[in-house]
Short mmCIF file of C-alpha atoms and ligand atoms in Angstrom, two decimals:
data_model
loop_
_atom_site.label_atom_id
_atom_site.label_comp_id
_atom_site.label_asym_id
_atom_site.label_seq_id
_atom_site.Cartn_x
_atom_site.Cartn_y
_atom_site.Cartn_z
CA UNK Q 1 -2.49 -20.11 70.35
CA UNK Q 2 -1.66 -23.57 69.17
CA UNK Q 3 -4.90 -24.89 69.04
CA UNK Q 4 -7.55 -22.92 66.84
CA UNK Q 5 -10.68 -25.41 66.17
CA UNK Q 6 -12.07 -22.84 63.97
CA UNK Q 7 -9.42 -23.94 61.31
CA UNK Q 8 -11.47 -27.22 60.97
CA UNK Q 9 -14.37 -25.18 60.12
CA UNK Q 10 -13.12 -22.73 57.65
CA UNK Q 11 -14.74 -24.06 54.39
CA UNK Q 12 -17.47 -26.26 53.44
CA UNK Q 13 -15.07 -28.90 52.06
CA UNK Q 14 -13.42 -29.13 55.42
CA UNK Q 15 -16.34 -28.98 57.34
CA UNK Q 16 -17.62 -31.94 55.69
CA UNK Q 17 -14.32 -33.55 55.89
CA UNK Q 18 -14.45 -33.63 59.62
CA UNK Q 19 -18.21 -34.21 59.83
CA UNK Q 20 -18.73 -36.97 62.29
CA UNK Q 21 -22.36 -38.11 61.75
CA UNK Q 22 -24.40 -38.62 58.70
CA UNK Q 23 -27.85 -39.48 57.98
CA UNK Q 24 -28.69 -41.54 54.80
CA UNK Q 25 -31.72 -43.32 53.38
CA UNK Q 26 -30.36 -46.82 54.57
CA UNK Q 27 -30.69 -45.60 58.23
CA UNK Q 28 -34.34 -44.51 57.90
CA UNK Q 29 -37.48 -46.27 58.57
CA UNK Q 30 -40.84 -44.66 57.23
CA UNK Q 31 -43.89 -45.16 59.32
CA UNK Q 32 -46.99 -45.61 56.99
CA UNK Q 33 -50.72 -45.36 57.97
CA UNK Q 34 -53.18 -47.78 56.43
CA UNK Q 35 -56.92 -47.36 56.14
CA UNK Q 36 -59.64 -49.64 54.61
CA UNK Q 37 -61.05 -48.85 51.20
CA UNK Q 38 -60.11 -48.04 47.60
CA UNK Q 39 -58.47 -45.00 46.44
CA UNK Q 40 -58.15 -43.32 49.66
CA UNK Q 41 -55.39 -40.85 50.79
CA UNK Q 42 -56.40 -38.61 53.75
CA UNK Q 43 -54.20 -36.34 55.65
CA UNK Q 44 -53.75 -36.57 59.54
CA UNK Q 45 -54.78 -32.99 60.43
CA UNK Q 46 -52.06 -33.03 63.39
CA UNK Q 47 -49.50 -34.28 60.96
CA UNK Q 48 -49.32 -32.25 57.74
CA UNK Q 49 -47.89 -34.10 54.92
CA UNK Q 50 -48.59 -37.72 56.42
CA UNK Q 51 -51.63 -39.62 55.24
CA UNK Q 52 -53.66 -42.64 55.82
CA UNK Q 53 -53.42 -44.89 52.58
CA UNK Q 54 -55.94 -47.38 51.35
CA UNK Q 55 -53.86 -50.67 50.37
CA UNK Q 56 -53.89 -49.54 46.49
CA UNK Q 57 -52.31 -46.16 47.44
CA UNK Q 58 -50.25 -47.52 50.01
CA UNK Q 59 -48.41 -49.66 47.10
CA UNK Q 60 -47.93 -46.28 44.97
CA UNK Q 61 -46.32 -44.78 48.16
CA UNK Q 62 -44.00 -47.64 48.83
CA UNK Q 63 -42.90 -47.46 45.20
CA UNK Q 64 -42.28 -43.77 45.28
CA UNK Q 65 -40.23 -44.15 48.36
CA UNK Q 66 -38.15 -47.10 47.01
CA UNK Q 67 -37.20 -44.87 44.06
CA UNK Q 68 -35.70 -42.57 46.60
CA UNK Q 69 -33.87 -45.45 48.00
CA UNK Q 70 -36.09 -45.42 51.20
CA UNK Q 71 -36.60 -49.18 51.55
CA UNK Q 72 -38.00 -49.83 55.09
CA UNK Q 73 -41.24 -49.08 56.13
CA UNK Q 74 -43.27 -49.55 59.58
CA UNK Q 75 -47.00 -50.27 58.99
CA UNK Q 76 -49.81 -49.08 61.33
CA UNK Q 77 -53.54 -49.66 60.66
CA UNK Q 78 -56.51 -47.54 61.30
CA UNK Q 79 -59.15 -49.96 62.24
CA UNK Q 80 -62.93 -49.22 61.91
CA UNK Q 81 -64.47 -48.79 65.55
CA UNK Q 82 -66.98 -51.71 64.69
CA UNK Q 83 -64.14 -54.20 64.06
CA UNK Q 84 -62.69 -53.65 67.50
CA UNK Q 85 -63.16 -55.83 70.54
CA UNK Q 86 -61.76 -56.63 73.84
CA UNK Q 87 -59.31 -59.18 72.50
CA UNK Q 88 -58.18 -57.36 69.37
CA UNK Q 89 -59.40 -60.36 67.36
CA UNK Q 90 -58.82 -58.34 64.12
CA UNK Q 91 -55.09 -58.35 64.71
CA UNK Q 92 -54.73 -61.89 63.72
CA UNK Q 93 -57.67 -62.36 61.19
CA UNK Q 94 -56.21 -63.43 58.03
CA UNK Q 95 -58.51 -61.24 55.81
CA UNK Q 96 -58.01 -58.28 58.10
CA UNK Q 97 -56.89 -54.87 56.69
CA UNK Q 98 -53.43 -55.02 58.25
CA UNK Q 99 -52.17 -58.56 57.17
CA UNK Q 100 -53.73 -57.80 53.82
CA UNK Q 101 -51.52 -54.81 53.54
CA UNK Q 102 -48.42 -56.65 54.55
CA UNK Q 103 -49.07 -59.20 52.03
CA UNK Q 104 -49.74 -56.86 49.24
CA UNK Q 105 -46.62 -54.97 49.89
CA UNK Q 106 -44.13 -57.95 50.19
CA UNK Q 107 -45.97 -59.52 46.93
CA UNK Q 108 -45.35 -56.50 44.85
CA UNK Q 109 -41.86 -55.33 46.53
CA UNK Q 110 -40.26 -58.10 47.96
CA UNK Q 111 -37.11 -56.55 48.49
CA UNK Q 112 -38.36 -53.78 50.66
CA UNK Q 113 -38.01 -54.25 54.71
CA UNK Q 114 -41.43 -54.13 56.50
CA UNK Q 115 -41.61 -53.66 60.06
CA UNK Q 116 -44.79 -54.59 61.71
CA UNK Q 117 -46.33 -53.32 64.79
CA UNK Q 118 -47.37 -55.63 67.74
CA UNK Q 119 -49.59 -54.12 70.33
CA UNK Q 120 -53.39 -54.34 70.88
CA UNK Q 121 -54.45 -50.57 70.76
CA UNK Q 122 -55.42 -50.14 67.06
CA UNK Q 123 -57.67 -53.24 67.36
CA UNK Q 124 -58.72 -52.95 71.17
CA UNK Q 125 -62.28 -51.55 72.16
CA UNK Q 126 -60.40 -50.47 75.20
CA UNK Q 127 -57.84 -48.40 73.24
CA UNK Q 128 -55.16 -50.02 75.53
CA UNK Q 129 -51.91 -52.15 74.32
CA UNK Q 130 -52.96 -55.00 76.62
CA UNK Q 131 -55.99 -57.10 77.60
CA UNK Q 132 -58.11 -54.98 80.13
CA UNK Q 133 -60.09 -56.39 83.17
CA UNK Q 134 -61.67 -54.40 85.76
CA UNK Q 135 -59.71 -51.42 84.85
CA UNK Q 136 -56.23 -53.08 84.88
CA UNK Q 137 -54.03 -54.12 82.08
CA UNK Q 138 -53.32 -57.86 82.46
CA UNK Q 139 -49.75 -59.04 81.48
CA UNK Q 140 -49.39 -62.68 80.93
CA UNK Q 141 -52.97 -62.96 79.29
CA UNK Q 142 -51.93 -60.31 76.82
CA UNK Q 143 -48.73 -62.23 75.84
CA UNK Q 144 -51.00 -64.94 74.20
CA UNK Q 145 -52.70 -62.33 71.91
CA UNK Q 146 -49.32 -60.64 70.96
CA UNK Q 147 -48.03 -64.06 70.15
CA UNK Q 148 -50.73 -64.74 67.61
CA UNK Q 149 -50.25 -61.15 66.25
CA UNK Q 150 -46.77 -61.60 65.82
CA UNK Q 151 -47.28 -65.16 64.20
CA UNK Q 152 -49.86 -63.71 61.85
CA UNK Q 153 -47.56 -60.94 60.85
CA UNK Q 154 -44.69 -63.21 60.23
CA UNK Q 155 -46.86 -65.60 58.05
CA UNK Q 156 -47.92 -62.44 55.96
CA UNK Q 157 -44.19 -61.61 55.30
CA UNK Q 158 -43.05 -59.19 58.01
CA UNK Q 159 -39.21 -58.87 57.96
CA UNK Q 160 -39.13 -57.39 61.53
CA UNK Q 161 -41.76 -57.50 64.17
CA UNK Q 162 -41.58 -54.72 66.59
CA UNK Q 163 -43.56 -55.14 69.70
CA UNK Q 164 -44.68 -51.55 71.02
CA UNK Q 165 -46.83 -52.87 73.76
CA UNK Q 166 -44.37 -52.86 77.02
CA UNK Q 167 -45.80 -55.92 78.44
CA UNK Q 168 -43.15 -57.84 80.52
CA UNK Q 169 -41.61 -60.94 78.87
CA UNK Q 170 -43.00 -60.33 75.52
CA UNK Q 171 -39.97 -60.54 73.50
CA UNK Q 172 -39.08 -63.88 74.87
CA UNK Q 173 -42.69 -64.96 74.41
CA UNK Q 174 -42.75 -63.68 70.67
CA UNK Q 175 -39.53 -65.15 70.05
CA UNK Q 176 -40.50 -68.59 71.16
CA UNK Q 177 -43.80 -68.49 69.01
CA UNK Q 178 -41.82 -67.54 66.05
CA UNK Q 179 -39.14 -70.11 66.49
CA UNK Q 180 -41.72 -72.80 67.16
CA UNK Q 181 -43.25 -72.00 63.83
CA UNK Q 182 -40.01 -71.98 61.80
CA UNK Q 183 -39.81 -68.14 61.50
CA UNK Q 184 -36.05 -68.31 62.85
CA UNK Q 185 -35.22 -65.41 60.35
CA UNK Q 186 -37.91 -62.95 61.27
CA UNK Q 187 -36.30 -60.34 63.43
CA UNK Q 188 -37.42 -58.59 66.50
CA UNK Q 189 -37.02 -54.72 66.85
CA UNK Q 190 -38.30 -54.21 70.61
CA UNK Q 191 -39.41 -50.99 71.84
CA UNK Q 192 -37.43 -51.34 74.90
CA UNK Q 193 -37.47 -47.87 76.29
CA UNK Q 194 -40.94 -46.74 75.41
CA UNK Q 195 -41.91 -43.82 77.68
CA UNK Q 196 -45.38 -42.64 78.69
CA UNK Q 197 -45.16 -39.76 76.39
CA UNK Q 198 -47.30 -36.66 75.51
CA UNK Q 199 -45.61 -36.68 72.16
CA UNK Q 200 -47.87 -39.59 70.95
CA UNK Q 201 -51.04 -37.48 70.33
CA UNK Q 202 -50.92 -36.92 66.74
CA UNK Q 203 -50.32 -40.86 66.10
CA UNK Q 204 -53.45 -41.44 68.05
CA UNK Q 205 -55.34 -39.07 65.99
CA UNK Q 206 -54.10 -40.94 62.93
CA UNK Q 207 -55.18 -44.37 64.21
CA UNK Q 208 -58.17 -43.07 66.22
CA UNK Q 209 -56.66 -45.45 68.93
CA UNK Q 210 -56.49 -43.24 72.07
CA UNK Q 211 -57.22 -45.16 75.42
CA UNK Q 212 -60.92 -44.96 76.06
CA UNK Q 213 -60.14 -44.76 80.03
CA UNK Q 214 -57.05 -43.77 81.92
CA UNK Q 215 -53.45 -43.54 80.48
CA UNK Q 216 -50.72 -46.04 79.70
CA UNK Q 217 -48.40 -45.26 82.87
CA UNK Q 218 -48.79 -48.88 84.21
CA UNK Q 219 -46.77 -50.18 81.28
CA UNK Q 220 -45.01 -47.48 79.48
CA UNK Q 221 -42.03 -45.86 81.31
CA UNK Q 222 -41.88 -42.69 83.57
CA UNK Q 223 -40.23 -40.00 81.48
CA UNK Q 224 -38.25 -39.28 84.58
CA UNK Q 225 -36.37 -42.48 84.76
CA UNK Q 226 -33.04 -43.34 82.85
CA UNK Q 227 -31.62 -46.43 84.86
CA UNK Q 228 -34.75 -48.22 84.14
CA UNK Q 229 -34.32 -48.13 80.63
CA UNK Q 230 -31.35 -50.42 81.17
CA UNK Q 231 -33.37 -52.97 82.75
CA UNK Q 232 -35.62 -53.14 79.88
CA UNK Q 233 -32.81 -53.16 77.44
CA UNK Q 234 -30.95 -56.08 79.10
CA UNK Q 235 -34.24 -57.96 79.33
CA UNK Q 236 -34.96 -57.58 75.62
CA UNK Q 237 -31.32 -58.76 74.86
CA UNK Q 238 -31.52 -61.73 76.85
CA UNK Q 239 -35.06 -62.62 75.60
CA UNK Q 240 -33.77 -62.41 71.83
CA UNK Q 241 -34.25 -58.84 70.59
CA UNK Q 242 -32.23 -57.85 67.48
CA UNK Q 243 -32.91 -54.11 67.84
CA UNK Q 244 -33.40 -52.09 70.84
CA UNK Q 245 -35.77 -48.94 70.37
CA UNK Q 246 -35.94 -45.85 72.36
CA UNK Q 247 -39.19 -43.89 71.95
CA UNK Q 248 -39.56 -40.86 71.79
CA UNK Q 249 -36.31 -39.79 70.38
CA UNK Q 250 -35.80 -36.29 70.90
CA UNK Q 251 -36.56 -35.83 74.61
CA UNK Q 252 -34.70 -39.07 75.21
CA UNK Q 253 -31.34 -38.41 73.42
CA UNK Q 254 -29.66 -39.39 76.66
CA UNK Q 255 -31.38 -42.88 76.89
CA UNK Q 256 -30.31 -43.54 73.27
CA UNK Q 257 -26.88 -42.84 74.36
CA UNK Q 258 -27.19 -44.79 77.46
CA UNK Q 259 -28.25 -47.89 75.45
CA UNK Q 260 -25.53 -47.38 72.78
CA UNK Q 261 -22.87 -47.35 75.61
CA UNK Q 262 -24.20 -50.13 77.59
CA UNK Q 263 -25.39 -52.79 74.87
CA UNK Q 264 -24.01 -54.45 71.79
CA UNK Q 265 -27.29 -54.61 69.73
CA UNK Q 266 -28.15 -51.90 67.27
CA UNK Q 267 -30.28 -49.04 68.62
CA UNK Q 268 -33.34 -47.50 66.90
CA UNK Q 269 -34.94 -44.36 67.88
CA UNK Q 270 -38.55 -43.49 67.07
CA UNK Q 271 -38.74 -39.57 66.23
CA UNK Q 272 -42.62 -39.89 67.03
CA UNK Q 273 -45.63 -37.90 65.74
CA UNK Q 274 -45.49 -35.09 68.18
CA UNK Q 275 -41.85 -34.29 67.37
CA UNK Q 276 -43.05 -34.20 63.87
CA UNK Q 277 -45.85 -32.04 64.60
CA UNK Q 278 -43.82 -29.59 66.58
CA UNK Q 279 -41.45 -28.81 63.68
CA UNK Q 280 -44.42 -28.75 61.01
CA UNK Q 281 -46.40 -26.37 63.17
CA UNK Q 282 -43.55 -24.06 63.64
CA UNK Q 283 -42.47 -24.11 60.09
CA UNK Q 284 -46.06 -23.25 58.91
CA UNK Q 285 -45.83 -20.29 61.09
CA UNK Q 286 -42.49 -19.21 59.70
CA UNK Q 287 -41.05 -19.47 63.15
CA UNK Q 288 -38.47 -22.35 62.22
CA UNK Q 289 -36.46 -23.05 59.12
CA UNK Q 290 -37.87 -26.46 58.18
CA UNK Q 291 -35.21 -27.84 56.30
CA UNK Q 292 -32.43 -27.03 58.68
CA UNK Q 293 -34.36 -27.98 61.83
CA UNK Q 294 -35.54 -31.11 60.47
CA UNK Q 295 -32.03 -32.22 59.45
CA UNK Q 296 -30.64 -30.83 62.77
CA UNK Q 297 -33.14 -33.16 64.57
CA UNK Q 298 -32.33 -36.14 62.79
CA UNK Q 299 -28.58 -35.67 62.91
CA UNK Q 300 -28.85 -35.17 66.70
CA UNK Q 301 -30.63 -38.65 67.09
CA UNK Q 302 -27.86 -40.19 65.08
CA UNK Q 303 -25.06 -38.43 67.12
CA UNK Q 304 -26.65 -39.64 70.19
CA UNK Q 305 -26.04 -43.30 68.85
CA UNK Q 306 -29.11 -44.26 66.98
CA UNK Q 307 -28.25 -46.65 64.12
CA UNK Q 308 -31.86 -46.66 62.64
CA UNK Q 309 -34.55 -43.73 62.75
CA UNK Q 310 -37.95 -44.21 62.55
CA UNK Q 311 -39.27 -40.64 61.32
CA UNK Q 312 -42.25 -39.31 59.55
CA UNK Q 313 -39.68 -36.85 57.78
CA UNK Q 314 -37.99 -39.72 56.06
CA UNK Q 315 -39.48 -39.53 52.59
CA UNK Q 316 -39.48 -35.63 52.70
CA UNK Q 317 -35.68 -35.37 53.52
CA UNK Q 318 -34.89 -37.53 50.53
CA UNK Q 319 -37.40 -36.10 48.13
CA UNK Q 320 -36.46 -32.71 48.84
CA UNK Q 321 -32.59 -33.61 48.63
CA UNK Q 322 -32.10 -32.39 52.42
CA UNK Q 323 -29.75 -35.18 53.25
C1 PBG Y 401 -48.91 -48.07 70.29
C2 PBG Y 401 -48.04 -47.07 69.60
C3 PBG Y 401 -47.84 -45.68 69.83
C4 PBG Y 401 -47.00 -45.36 68.88
C5 PBG Y 401 -46.51 -46.29 68.24
N1 PBG Y 401 -46.90 -47.54 68.45
C6 PBG Y 401 -48.74 -44.99 70.65
C7 PBG Y 401 -48.90 -45.28 71.98
O1 PBG Y 401 -48.20 -46.04 72.61
O2 PBG Y 401 -50.06 -44.82 72.41
C8 PBG Y 401 -46.47 -43.85 68.72
C9 PBG Y 401 -46.00 -43.51 67.53
C10 PBG Y 401 -45.65 -41.94 67.35
O3 PBG Y 401 -46.23 -41.30 68.02
O4 PBG Y 401 -45.43 -41.60 66.32
N2 PBG Y 401 -48.58 -49.32 70.57
#
């Protein structure tokens, strides 16, 4: 036998020498949930180890992460029901929870990278990502609201704006609004291929943002489709996106690979709440080795072609020295 592939697996040193894929803090983005109030830190029941923080505790958490080298954060607000309305007005109110949080983090830690979420659902009394009329999600009318939201976030200090709403034309619309207001340096990470997935359940618990009627299938993609992801990705590229995101990650590794092979922009992948919950639940029961399964999942997402990974595991893997 001339070729014996096992020779390159014979010791830890050689295995590491030929290792093709690595995960590091530099590639990780940590999603953080925010809630109004003081000194609050409440665990999300379906996401063990993940909390909703009031702004004071959020600052402590960002500091703790930065000490581990984890420097990028994607913020999501849990908005009180009484502040929600049809137009998601709270999303661009200057003294609203979300914009205050962005300002505070950037004031205290100017060097960290803040990714902000653009979509109406956390602020919408309908629980949808767009404006609802007679049970329908209106596209072009939603863009105006998303533009206001993105601009307010840029003004608050966002480094990267991440539209997660899946309205048509939103990347171009937001790019124009930002440029018109001289925010030419604020980036856009587009949720390009965002699927109508069952794996967002725990996230909707965290934000209490589940749709009040129906589902999100008229705007989020059909999990059965791959080619359609290319249409979305190409449009986002033309419209001015800086990153293309695939979401969820684990059940869509083929889509990550497809975008990696067919586009030039860095590809991000969102290892979503339900993917996190699956590992936690199995680990709690002793059914999976938590360290090994977590690192394997993150590695597979990188191997498929993701440059950046948004993951609820980000802090833990660094804190525990798993990567
Ligand atoms: C909403 C949004 C969702 C997530 C990020 N932004 C949920 C949804 O589309 O209903 C999900 C993230 C996760 O599950 O971790 N615009």
